[in-house]
């Protein structure tokens, strides 16, 4: 039964990446990276940062790449915060395990299968949104959820979009660094 659940979860998560044979999006053809915010490089003044030339080789996939980058950045920001907050609770003797050992315990006990199932379900549900992004019907990462009204001023909204991208990129690197340090033996954060 467990093998069937894992197989079903893998099939659902892979179905999010099925080629939909969508024609080139008009968004991707306007300018570099479809004119999406955050195309500049990591150093000040650099433009058109694309070291692997993905935007040139397959411009029709640029909206998908941006959607994936925003999604992974948001998850990485939450994961980094969760790892650090969890380990600070461990230091204060609130938790009994660090984030690294809690992950290993969840893998051993099979609890990660449940996480795989739920994330696969969420990925499957998000397929129509990704397809709408590929057709140019919706901006990548935009779900129309703005309870605080940040999107009312277009100039401020564009600045916040770039901030979210850059913070997401930083969080992806930070989470990778934290997880690598934990795997190398520094099992709780901060590494004192």
XYZ file of N, CA, C and O in Angstrom:
768
model
N 0.824 -1.189 0.000
C 0.000 0.000 0.000
C 0.872 1.259 0.000
O 0.590 2.213 -0.709
N 1.939 1.219 0.807
C 2.831 2.366 0.895
C 3.492 2.630 -0.454
O 3.644 3.776 -0.878
N 3.887 1.563 -1.146
C 4.529 1.715 -2.455
C 3.560 2.330 -3.470
O 3.954 3.166 -4.290
N 2.293 1.955 -3.401
C 1.294 2.521 -4.310
C 1.105 4.000 -4.035
O 1.011 4.810 -4.963
N 1.080 4.385 -2.766
C 0.915 5.794 -2.400
C 2.101 6.614 -2.891
O 1.932 7.701 -3.457
N 3.310 6.086 -2.706
C 4.507 6.799 -3.158
C 4.503 6.916 -4.675
O 4.799 7.985 -5.228
N 4.133 5.844 -5.369
C 4.070 5.887 -6.819
C 3.034 6.899 -7.299
O 3.292 7.687 -8.219
N 1.870 6.916 -6.675
C 0.826 7.870 -7.029
C 1.291 9.307 -6.784
O 1.054 10.199 -7.599
N 1.964 9.536 -5.672
C 2.468 10.875 -5.362
C 3.503 11.316 -6.395
O 3.514 12.472 -6.824
N 4.368 10.405 -6.815
C 5.377 10.744 -7.827
C 4.730 11.055 -9.167
O 5.116 11.998 -9.842
N 3.739 10.278 -9.547
C 3.046 10.524 -10.813
C 2.353 11.878 -10.784
O 2.400 12.635 -11.755
N 1.710 12.202 -9.664
C 1.029 13.504 -9.559
C 2.018 14.652 -9.638
O 1.756 15.661 -10.284
N 3.170 14.521 -8.975
C 4.132 15.620 -8.995
C 4.790 15.757 -10.354
O 5.080 16.855 -10.799
N 5.006 14.652 -11.059
C 5.608 14.718 -12.378
C 4.628 15.301 -13.393
O 5.017 15.972 -14.340
N 3.333 15.084 -13.205
C 2.350 15.586 -14.165
C 2.333 17.110 -14.233
O 1.847 17.674 -15.208
N 2.885 17.774 -13.236
C 2.947 19.232 -13.267
C 3.911 19.728 -14.333
O 3.844 20.872 -14.758
N 4.813 18.861 -14.781
C 5.831 19.269 -15.733
C 5.604 18.696 -17.136
O 6.495 18.663 -17.949
N 4.398 18.237 -17.412
C 4.081 17.694 -18.722
C 4.063 18.820 -19.742
O 3.518 19.893 -19.495
N 4.667 18.571 -20.895
C 4.686 19.566 -21.959
C 3.266 19.767 -22.474
O 2.622 18.832 -22.910
N 2.795 20.987 -22.431
C 1.433 21.278 -22.860
C 1.374 21.751 -24.308
O 0.322 22.133 -24.787
N 2.507 21.744 -25.015
C 2.582 22.169 -26.414
C 1.988 23.554 -26.625
O 1.296 23.814 -27.600
N 2.251 24.439 -25.691
C 1.764 25.806 -25.801
C 2.682 26.566 -26.740
O 3.899 26.441 -26.684
N 2.100 27.347 -27.621
C 2.897 28.162 -28.533
C 3.680 29.194 -27.739
O 3.368 29.479 -26.581
N 4.675 29.781 -28.370
C 5.487 30.776 -27.684
C 4.614 31.891 -27.141
O 3.772 32.435 -27.835
N 4.863 32.222 -25.914
C 4.074 33.262 -25.261
C 4.508 34.630 -25.758
O 5.680 34.881 -26.000
N 3.557 35.534 -25.894
C 3.900 36.887 -26.313
C 4.697 37.596 -25.231
O 5.460 38.495 -25.510
N 4.547 37.158 -23.969
C 5.322 37.749 -22.880
C 6.798 37.474 -23.083
O 7.640 38.335 -22.906
N 7.136 36.243 -23.484
C 8.535 35.846 -23.582
C 9.241 36.487 -24.777
O 10.454 36.483 -24.839
N 8.511 37.033 -25.750
C 9.142 37.553 -26.945
C 9.392 39.057 -26.905
O 10.018 39.587 -27.799
N 8.897 39.765 -25.910
C 9.008 41.220 -25.879
C 10.436 41.706 -25.670
O 10.895 42.593 -26.343
N 11.144 41.181 -24.704
C 12.503 41.598 -24.408
C 13.168 40.490 -23.622
O 12.616 39.414 -23.470
N 14.360 40.767 -23.098
C 15.054 39.736 -22.338
C 14.184 39.241 -21.189
O 13.634 40.034 -20.434
N 14.041 37.943 -21.061
C 13.231 37.279 -20.028
C 11.809 37.811 -20.009
O 11.174 37.872 -18.963
N 11.324 38.192 -21.175
C 9.954 38.664 -21.271
C 9.701 39.968 -20.555
O 8.562 40.313 -20.272
N 10.757 40.699 -20.234
C 10.590 41.950 -19.513
C 10.209 41.747 -18.058
O 9.769 42.685 -17.395
N 10.361 40.523 -17.554
C 10.008 40.240 -16.159
C 10.963 40.950 -15.217
O 12.155 41.088 -15.512
N 10.478 41.409 -14.068
C 11.371 42.078 -13.115
C 12.378 41.087 -12.533
O 12.128 39.895 -12.460
N 13.524 41.614 -12.150
C 14.537 40.784 -11.510
C 15.487 40.106 -12.468
O 16.155 39.154 -12.103
N 15.577 40.563 -13.720
C 16.456 39.939 -14.706
C 17.901 40.393 -14.554
O 18.786 39.834 -15.186
N 18.153 41.394 -13.721
C 19.510 41.865 -13.540
C 20.311 40.875 -12.710
O 19.776 40.038 -12.011
N 21.618 40.965 -12.817
C 22.507 40.022 -12.154
C 22.780 40.368 -10.707
O 22.278 41.364 -10.180
N 23.616 39.551 -10.066
C 23.877 39.760 -8.644
C 24.737 40.978 -8.336
O 24.633 41.555 -7.270
N 25.597 41.383 -9.263
C 26.433 42.546 -9.009
C 25.738 43.803 -9.510
O 25.003 43.754 -10.497
N 25.951 44.947 -8.849
C 25.267 46.183 -9.239
C 25.583 46.566 -10.685
O 26.713 46.476 -11.129
N 24.558 46.970 -11.408
C 24.736 47.427 -12.771
C 24.725 46.333 -13.833
O 24.757 46.627 -15.011
N 24.705 45.074 -13.437
C 24.702 44.001 -14.436
C 23.283 43.810 -14.966
O 22.314 43.903 -14.230
N 23.171 43.557 -16.235
C 21.871 43.388 -16.887
C 21.830 42.026 -17.563
O 22.855 41.442 -17.903
N 20.627 41.546 -17.767
C 20.395 40.317 -18.505
C 21.196 39.131 -17.963
O 21.932 38.477 -18.679
N 21.057 38.862 -16.669
C 21.785 37.771 -16.029
C 21.146 36.442 -16.417
O 20.058 36.100 -15.973
N 21.815 35.696 -17.268
C 21.345 34.391 -17.729
C 22.564 33.575 -18.146
O 22.807 33.360 -19.334
N 23.369 33.104 -17.184
C 24.628 32.437 -17.540
C 24.441 31.157 -18.346
O 25.303 30.784 -19.120
N 23.305 30.465 -18.220
C 23.069 29.242 -18.986
C 22.321 29.499 -20.286
O 22.017 28.560 -21.024
N 21.988 30.759 -20.561
C 21.290 31.175 -21.787
C 19.947 30.457 -21.967
O 19.537 30.126 -23.075
N 19.237 30.219 -20.867
C 17.949 29.539 -20.932
C 16.884 30.399 -21.603
O 16.039 29.888 -22.332
N 16.927 31.706 -21.375
C 15.940 32.597 -21.982
C 16.120 32.679 -23.489
O 15.154 32.855 -24.219
N 17.356 32.533 -23.966
C 17.601 32.566 -25.406
C 17.243 31.234 -26.060
O 16.693 31.201 -27.151
N 17.569 30.142 -25.404
C 17.366 28.821 -25.996
C 15.903 28.405 -26.034
O 15.484 27.716 -26.955
N 15.155 28.776 -25.024
C 13.734 28.390 -24.985
C 12.902 29.510 -24.372
O 12.462 29.412 -23.226
N 12.669 30.585 -25.136
C 11.933 31.727 -24.597
C 10.491 31.401 -24.232
O 9.908 32.067 -23.385
N 9.909 30.371 -24.832
C 8.531 30.014 -24.492
C 8.413 29.465 -23.075
O 7.330 29.446 -22.506
N 9.524 29.030 -22.490
C 9.496 28.481 -21.138
C 9.843 29.507 -20.061
O 9.821 29.194 -18.869
N 10.170 30.733 -20.448
C 10.547 31.757 -19.467
C 9.457 31.985 -18.414
O 9.761 32.044 -17.226
N 8.174 32.078 -18.780
C 7.148 32.238 -17.734
C 7.114 31.047 -16.760
O 6.919 31.234 -15.560
N 7.331 29.841 -17.277
C 7.362 28.662 -16.399
C 8.562 28.728 -15.455
O 8.445 28.429 -14.264
N 9.723 29.108 -15.995
C 10.919 29.230 -15.159
C 10.703 30.247 -14.046
O 11.078 30.031 -12.900
N 10.065 31.391 -14.388
C 9.829 32.416 -13.377
C 8.830 31.927 -12.334
O 8.993 32.164 -11.142
N 7.783 31.239 -12.778
C 6.801 30.673 -11.841
C 7.493 29.722 -10.861
O 7.269 29.776 -9.660
N 8.368 28.861 -11.384
C 9.087 27.909 -10.540
C 10.044 28.641 -9.592
O 10.155 28.275 -8.413
N 10.708 29.685 -10.091
C 11.642 30.432 -9.243
C 10.909 31.107 -8.088
O 11.364 31.063 -6.940
N 9.762 31.709 -8.379
C 8.992 32.372 -7.328
C 8.495 31.356 -6.309
O 8.584 31.565 -5.101
N 7.982 30.220 -6.797
C 7.477 29.183 -5.893
C 8.594 28.642 -4.994
O 8.434 28.543 -3.779
N 9.743 28.326 -5.588
C 10.849 27.802 -4.798
C 11.405 28.853 -3.834
O 11.800 28.525 -2.717
N 11.419 30.104 -4.272
C 11.883 31.168 -3.380
C 10.982 31.344 -2.176
O 11.446 31.499 -1.048
N 9.672 31.315 -2.399
C 8.727 31.446 -1.284
C 8.859 30.268 -0.313
O 8.846 30.451 0.904
N 8.977 29.079 -0.855
C 9.135 27.901 0.006
C 10.446 27.968 0.768
O 10.504 27.645 1.955
N 11.515 28.415 0.100
C 12.815 28.510 0.761
C 12.806 29.556 1.874
O 13.436 29.356 2.922
N 12.077 30.663 1.665
C 11.995 31.667 2.732
C 11.304 31.084 3.960
O 11.759 31.275 5.095
N 10.214 30.352 3.729
C 9.516 29.711 4.851
C 10.371 28.617 5.491
O 10.408 28.484 6.724
N 11.061 27.833 4.661
C 11.876 26.737 5.182
C 13.057 27.257 6.003
O 13.375 26.703 7.067
N 13.681 28.318 5.532
C 14.813 28.890 6.279
C 14.343 29.427 7.627
O 14.964 29.158 8.659
N 13.258 30.154 7.606
C 12.705 30.668 8.857
C 12.306 29.522 9.785
O 12.598 29.552 10.984
N 11.672 28.498 9.232
C 11.253 27.352 10.043
C 12.423 26.596 10.637
O 12.383 26.178 11.797
N 13.478 26.414 9.860
C 14.656 25.702 10.361
C 15.287 26.475 11.516
O 15.572 25.912 12.571
N 15.478 27.781 11.305
C 16.124 28.604 12.338
C 15.243 28.689 13.582
O 15.723 28.518 14.703
N 13.947 28.935 13.401
C 13.049 29.035 14.560
C 12.965 27.707 15.302
O 12.964 27.685 16.539
N 12.932 26.615 14.558
C 12.896 25.303 15.199
C 14.148 25.016 16.002
O 14.083 24.474 17.117
N 15.296 25.396 15.460
C 16.533 25.138 16.187
C 16.729 26.095 17.353
O 17.349 25.731 18.353
N 16.206 27.304 17.267
C 16.261 28.178 18.440
C 15.380 27.623 19.549
O 15.717 27.734 20.722
N 14.257 26.997 19.194
C 13.432 26.316 20.190
C 14.155 25.137 20.788
O 14.013 24.826 21.965
N 14.992 24.467 19.970
C 15.789 23.336 20.453
C 16.817 23.810 21.478
O 17.054 23.170 22.490
N 17.415 24.973 21.221
C 18.425 25.510 22.142
C 17.775 25.868 23.469
O 18.342 25.640 24.524
N 16.561 26.405 23.425
C 15.860 26.761 24.648
C 15.175 25.571 25.313
O 14.359 25.747 26.195
N 15.484 24.360 24.859
C 14.917 23.113 25.400
C 13.400 23.040 25.254
O 12.736 22.377 26.028
N 12.858 23.735 24.256
C 11.435 23.621 23.970
C 11.202 22.358 23.153
O 10.292 21.593 23.401
N 12.056 22.131 22.141
C 11.985 20.936 21.315
C 13.002 19.921 21.797
O 14.008 20.276 22.411
N 12.780 18.673 21.471
C 13.730 17.643 21.882
C 14.699 17.286 20.774
O 15.662 16.581 21.019
N 14.470 17.749 19.555
C 15.342 17.406 18.440
C 15.613 18.641 17.589
O 14.781 19.532 17.489
N 16.791 18.666 16.972
C 17.095 19.742 16.035
C 16.327 19.493 14.744
O 15.765 18.417 14.533
N 16.310 20.475 13.872
C 15.598 20.333 12.593
C 16.189 19.207 11.765
O 15.469 18.467 11.100
N 17.503 19.057 11.807
C 18.156 18.007 11.022
C 17.768 16.625 11.534
O 17.400 15.751 10.746
N 17.815 16.427 12.827
C 17.445 15.108 13.363
C 15.940 14.869 13.265
O 15.513 13.733 13.089
N 15.137 15.936 13.349
C 13.692 15.781 13.177
C 13.376 15.329 11.753
O 12.495 14.488 11.539
N 14.103 15.851 10.775
C 13.918 15.418 9.390
C 14.249 13.941 9.249
O 13.502 13.173 8.646
N 15.371 13.525 9.803
C 15.759 12.113 9.712
C 14.763 11.212 10.423
O 14.462 10.109 9.951
N 14.236 11.663 11.560
C 13.220 10.880 12.265
C 11.947 10.753 11.435
O 11.315 9.693 11.399
N 11.565 11.826 10.737
C 10.366 11.786 9.899
C 10.554 10.859 8.703
O 9.624 10.164 8.294
N 11.761 10.827 8.150
C 12.038 9.910 7.046
C 11.982 8.470 7.538
O 11.369 7.602 6.907
N 12.584 8.207 8.675
C 12.618 6.852 9.230
C 11.224 6.353 9.591
O 10.892 5.196 9.336
N 10.405 7.216 10.162
C 9.072 6.799 10.599
C 8.066 6.743 9.453
O 6.971 6.222 9.620
N 8.405 7.304 8.301
C 7.488 7.301 7.167
C 6.591 8.521 7.094
O 5.720 8.603 6.229
N 6.774 9.481 7.984
C 5.934 10.683 7.979
C 6.184 11.542 6.746
O 5.305 12.305 6.332
N 7.345 11.413 6.135
C 7.641 12.201 4.939
C 6.778 11.774 3.757
O 6.574 12.547 2.829
N 6.251 10.564 3.786
C 5.354 10.108 2.720
C 4.103 10.983 2.696
O 3.614 11.360 1.630
N 3.595 11.321 3.880
C 2.417 12.179 3.958
C 2.729 13.553 3.368
O 1.911 14.111 2.630
N 3.896 14.094 3.642
C 4.286 15.389 3.085
C 4.393 15.287 1.571
O 3.942 16.171 0.842
N 4.949 14.195 1.073
C 5.058 13.984 -0.367
C 3.680 13.934 -1.021
O 3.460 14.520 -2.080
N 2.747 13.264 -0.381
C 1.386 13.166 -0.928
C 0.727 14.539 -0.991
O 0.151 14.919 -2.012
N 0.816 15.313 0.098
C 0.165 16.625 0.122
C 0.810 17.599 -0.854
O 0.118 18.366 -1.520
N 2.132 17.592 -0.951
C 2.782 18.498 -1.903
C 2.483 18.079 -3.342
O 2.318 18.936 -4.211
N 2.386 16.786 -3.590
C 2.015 16.323 -4.931
C 0.606 16.764 -5.279
O 0.336 17.178 -6.409
N -0.295 16.693 -4.320
C -1.666 17.148 -4.543
C -1.700 18.647 -4.842
O -2.374 19.093 -5.780
N -0.948 19.436 -4.085
C -0.898 20.879 -4.325
C -0.291 21.199 -5.691
O -0.751 22.107 -6.383
N 0.738 20.458 -6.087
C 1.322 20.660 -7.411
C 0.309 20.330 -8.500
O 0.223 21.029 -9.506
N -0.441 19.282 -8.298
C -1.453 18.892 -9.285
C -2.550 19.959 -9.396
O -3.006 20.279 -10.494
N -2.931 20.517 -8.270
C -3.955 21.567 -8.260
C -3.452 22.837 -8.948
O -4.226 23.573 -9.560
N -2.148 23.088 -8.882
C -1.600 24.323 -9.447
C -1.360 24.255 -10.959
O -0.958 25.251 -11.555
N -1.616 23.125 -11.589
C -1.372 22.990 -13.033
C -2.141 24.028 -13.851
O -1.554 24.657 -14.739
N -3.436 24.275 -13.597
C -4.131 25.307 -14.395
C -3.502 26.695 -14.263
O -3.464 27.458 -15.239
N -3.017 27.041 -13.083
C -2.373 28.349 -12.906
C -1.094 28.429 -13.722
O -0.814 29.462 -14.354
N -0.316 27.356 -13.737
C 0.919 27.346 -14.516
C 0.597 27.420 -16.003
O 1.265 28.136 -16.763
N -0.436 26.724 -16.447
C -0.822 26.785 -17.851
C -1.284 28.191 -18.233
O -0.976 28.667 -19.322
N -1.994 28.859 -17.333
C -2.409 30.241 -17.595
C -1.197 31.160 -17.700
O -1.171 32.075 -18.522
N -0.184 30.899 -16.890
C 1.052 31.680 -16.968
C 1.736 31.447 -18.302
O 2.227 32.386 -18.932
N 1.779 30.207 -18.748
C 2.425 29.879 -20.020
C 1.712 30.535 -21.212
O 2.330 30.871 -22.208
N 0.400 30.723 -21.105
C -0.369 31.349 -22.179
C -0.331 32.872 -22.105
O -0.874 33.551 -22.974
N 0.253 33.425 -21.039
C 0.312 34.869 -20.876
C -0.938 35.455 -20.265
O -1.135 36.667 -20.286
N -1.798 34.630 -19.693
C -3.050 35.097 -19.105
C -2.889 35.575 -17.669
O -3.792 36.199 -17.126
N -1.781 35.274 -17.055
C -1.555 35.655 -15.664
C -0.067 35.853 -15.453
O 0.745 35.198 -16.094
N 0.301 36.768 -14.565
C 1.706 37.013 -14.254
C 2.244 35.865 -13.405
O 1.519 35.323 -12.559
N 3.491 35.464 -13.605
C 4.048 34.379 -12.808
C 4.001 34.683 -11.312
O 4.384 35.764 -10.867
N 3.502 33.733 -10.547
C 3.455 33.860 -9.098
C 2.324 34.699 -8.552
O 2.198 34.860 -7.344
N 1.483 35.258 -9.413
C 0.418 36.141 -8.957
C -0.884 35.363 -8.793
O -1.367 34.740 -9.729
N -1.436 35.403 -7.594
C -2.679 34.697 -7.303
C -3.812 35.647 -6.923
O -4.874 35.217 -6.502
N -3.586 36.955 -7.040
C -4.625 37.920 -6.722
C -4.865 38.072 -5.230
O -5.872 38.629 -4.816
N -3.945 37.594 -4.412
C -4.090 37.676 -2.959
C -3.244 38.833 -2.459
O -2.024 38.763 -2.430
N -3.891 39.943 -2.099
C -3.194 41.135 -1.629
C -4.029 41.805 -0.543
O -4.571 42.894 -0.740
N -4.162 41.162 0.630
C -5.041 41.708 1.657
C -4.561 43.038 2.237
O -5.365 43.802 2.750
N -3.269 43.326 2.138
C -2.746 44.578 2.697
C -2.667 45.694 1.660
O -2.250 46.803 1.975
N -3.029 45.405 0.417
C -3.080 46.438 -0.617
C -1.739 46.917 -1.119
O -1.605 48.072 -1.524
N -0.723 46.060 -1.127
C 0.594 46.464 -1.615
C 0.593 46.743 -3.111
O 1.420 47.492 -3.604
N -0.331 46.137 -3.862
C -0.349 46.285 -5.303
C -1.073 47.507 -5.816
O -1.207 47.681 -7.025
N -1.544 48.381 -4.942
C -2.285 49.558 -5.400
C -1.394 50.559 -6.126
O -1.823 51.213 -7.057
N -0.163 50.704 -5.699
C 0.791 51.605 -6.352
C 1.682 50.768 -7.277
O 2.489 49.969 -6.797
N 1.558 50.907 -8.599
C 2.313 50.056 -9.528
C 3.829 50.155 -9.373
O 4.526 49.150 -9.492
N 4.356 51.344 -9.097
C 5.809 51.495 -8.949
C 6.291 50.760 -7.702
O 7.319 50.068 -7.727
N 5.548 50.895 -6.614
C 5.905 50.202 -5.386
C 5.757 48.695 -5.560
O 6.572 47.920 -5.051
N 4.727 48.256 -6.293
C 4.495 46.834 -6.519
C 5.648 46.202 -7.294
O 6.103 45.109 -6.971
N 6.148 46.921 -8.310
C 7.277 46.408 -9.091
C 8.518 46.283 -8.212
O 9.258 45.306 -8.312
N 8.733 47.255 -7.334
C 9.872 47.197 -6.419
C 9.723 46.012 -5.460
O 10.690 45.291 -5.190
N 8.513 45.785 -4.974
C 8.275 44.655 -4.069
C 8.444 43.314 -4.776
O 8.895 42.343 -4.162
N 8.094 43.249 -6.069
C 8.315 42.023 -6.843
C 9.800 41.680 -6.914
O 10.194 40.527 -6.726
N 10.616 42.689 -7.191
C 12.062 42.467 -7.264
C 12.606 42.084 -5.895
O 13.450 41.189 -5.772
N 12.108 42.740 -4.837
C 12.548 42.388 -3.480
C 12.217 40.939 -3.155
O 13.025 40.222 -2.562
N 11.007 40.503 -3.528
C 10.620 39.116 -3.260
C 11.527 38.139 -4.008
O 11.963 37.128 -3.453
N 11.824 38.442 -5.264
C 12.711 37.576 -6.042
C 14.089 37.480 -5.414
O 14.637 36.384 -5.262
N 14.654 38.619 -5.055
C 16.008 38.614 -4.504
C 16.055 37.949 -3.130
O 16.991 37.212 -2.829
N 15.046 38.188 -2.297
C 15.000 37.517 -0.998
C 14.783 36.021 -1.170
O 15.332 35.216 -0.413
N 13.980 35.627 -2.157
C 13.779 34.205 -2.431
C 15.057 33.541 -2.902
O 15.380 32.429 -2.489
N 15.799 34.217 -3.776
C 17.083 33.673 -4.243
C 18.058 33.521 -3.088
O 18.758 32.507 -2.971
N 18.111 34.534 -2.227
C 18.979 34.459 -1.064
C 18.556 33.327 -0.130
O 19.392 32.591 0.394
N 17.251 33.162 0.068
C 16.758 32.098 0.951
C 17.064 30.714 0.398
O 17.355 29.793 1.163
N 17.018 30.562 -0.938
C 17.368 29.262 -1.511
C 18.821 28.926 -1.218
O 19.150 27.787 -0.861
N 19.699 29.916 -1.349
C 21.106 29.685 -1.029
C 21.302 29.461 0.469
O 22.074 28.596 0.888
N 20.599 30.247 1.288
C 20.731 30.115 2.743
C 20.275 28.745 3.220
O 20.948 28.106 4.033
N 19.128 28.286 2.718
C 18.638 26.981 3.150
C 19.595 25.871 2.726
O 19.862 24.952 3.493
N 20.121 25.982 1.509
C 21.108 24.993 1.070
C 22.338 25.000 1.967
O 22.875 23.945 2.308
N 22.789 26.182 2.356
C 23.949 26.277 3.246
C 23.668 25.726 4.634
O 24.493 25.013 5.212
N 22.496 26.039 5.186
C 22.132 25.543 6.513
C 22.027 24.023 6.501
O 22.542 23.333 7.389
N 21.368 23.475 5.473
C 21.210 22.021 5.383
C 22.557 21.331 5.180
O 22.814 20.274 5.772
N 23.434 21.932 4.375
C 24.758 21.349 4.156
C 25.572 21.348 5.446
O 26.205 20.347 5.791
N 25.559 22.452 6.170
C 26.284 22.506 7.443
C 25.735 21.490 8.433
O 26.489 20.863 9.166
N 24.419 21.324 8.458
C 23.825 20.346 9.362
C 24.252 18.934 8.987
O 24.543 18.103 9.856
N 24.322 18.650 7.690
C 24.736 17.318 7.235
C 26.213 17.067 7.523
O 26.625 15.917 7.701
N 26.996 18.134 7.601
C 28.421 17.982 7.888
C 28.720 17.857 9.377
O 29.880 17.745 9.765
N 27.688 17.893 10.208
C 27.909 17.659 11.631
C 27.469 18.772 12.546
O 27.385 18.581 13.747
N 27.207 19.937 12.025
C 26.704 21.042 12.838
C 25.183 20.930 12.830
O 24.511 21.563 12.041
N 24.633 20.127 13.721
C 23.230 19.724 13.607
C 22.223 20.699 14.180
O 21.035 20.426 14.169
N 22.639 21.806 14.724
C 21.649 22.783 15.201
C 22.135 24.182 14.848
O 23.315 24.442 14.736
N 21.178 25.060 14.654
C 21.483 26.434 14.264
C 21.269 27.329 15.468
O 20.318 27.110 16.208
N 22.031 28.313 15.761
C 23.230 28.731 15.077
C 24.411 27.820 15.429
O 24.411 27.187 16.477
N 25.357 27.787 14.550
C 26.496 26.890 14.700
C 27.541 27.552 15.585
O 28.352 28.331 15.127
N 27.456 27.252 16.857
C 28.378 27.875 17.825
C 29.575 27.017 18.084
O 29.568 25.854 18.025
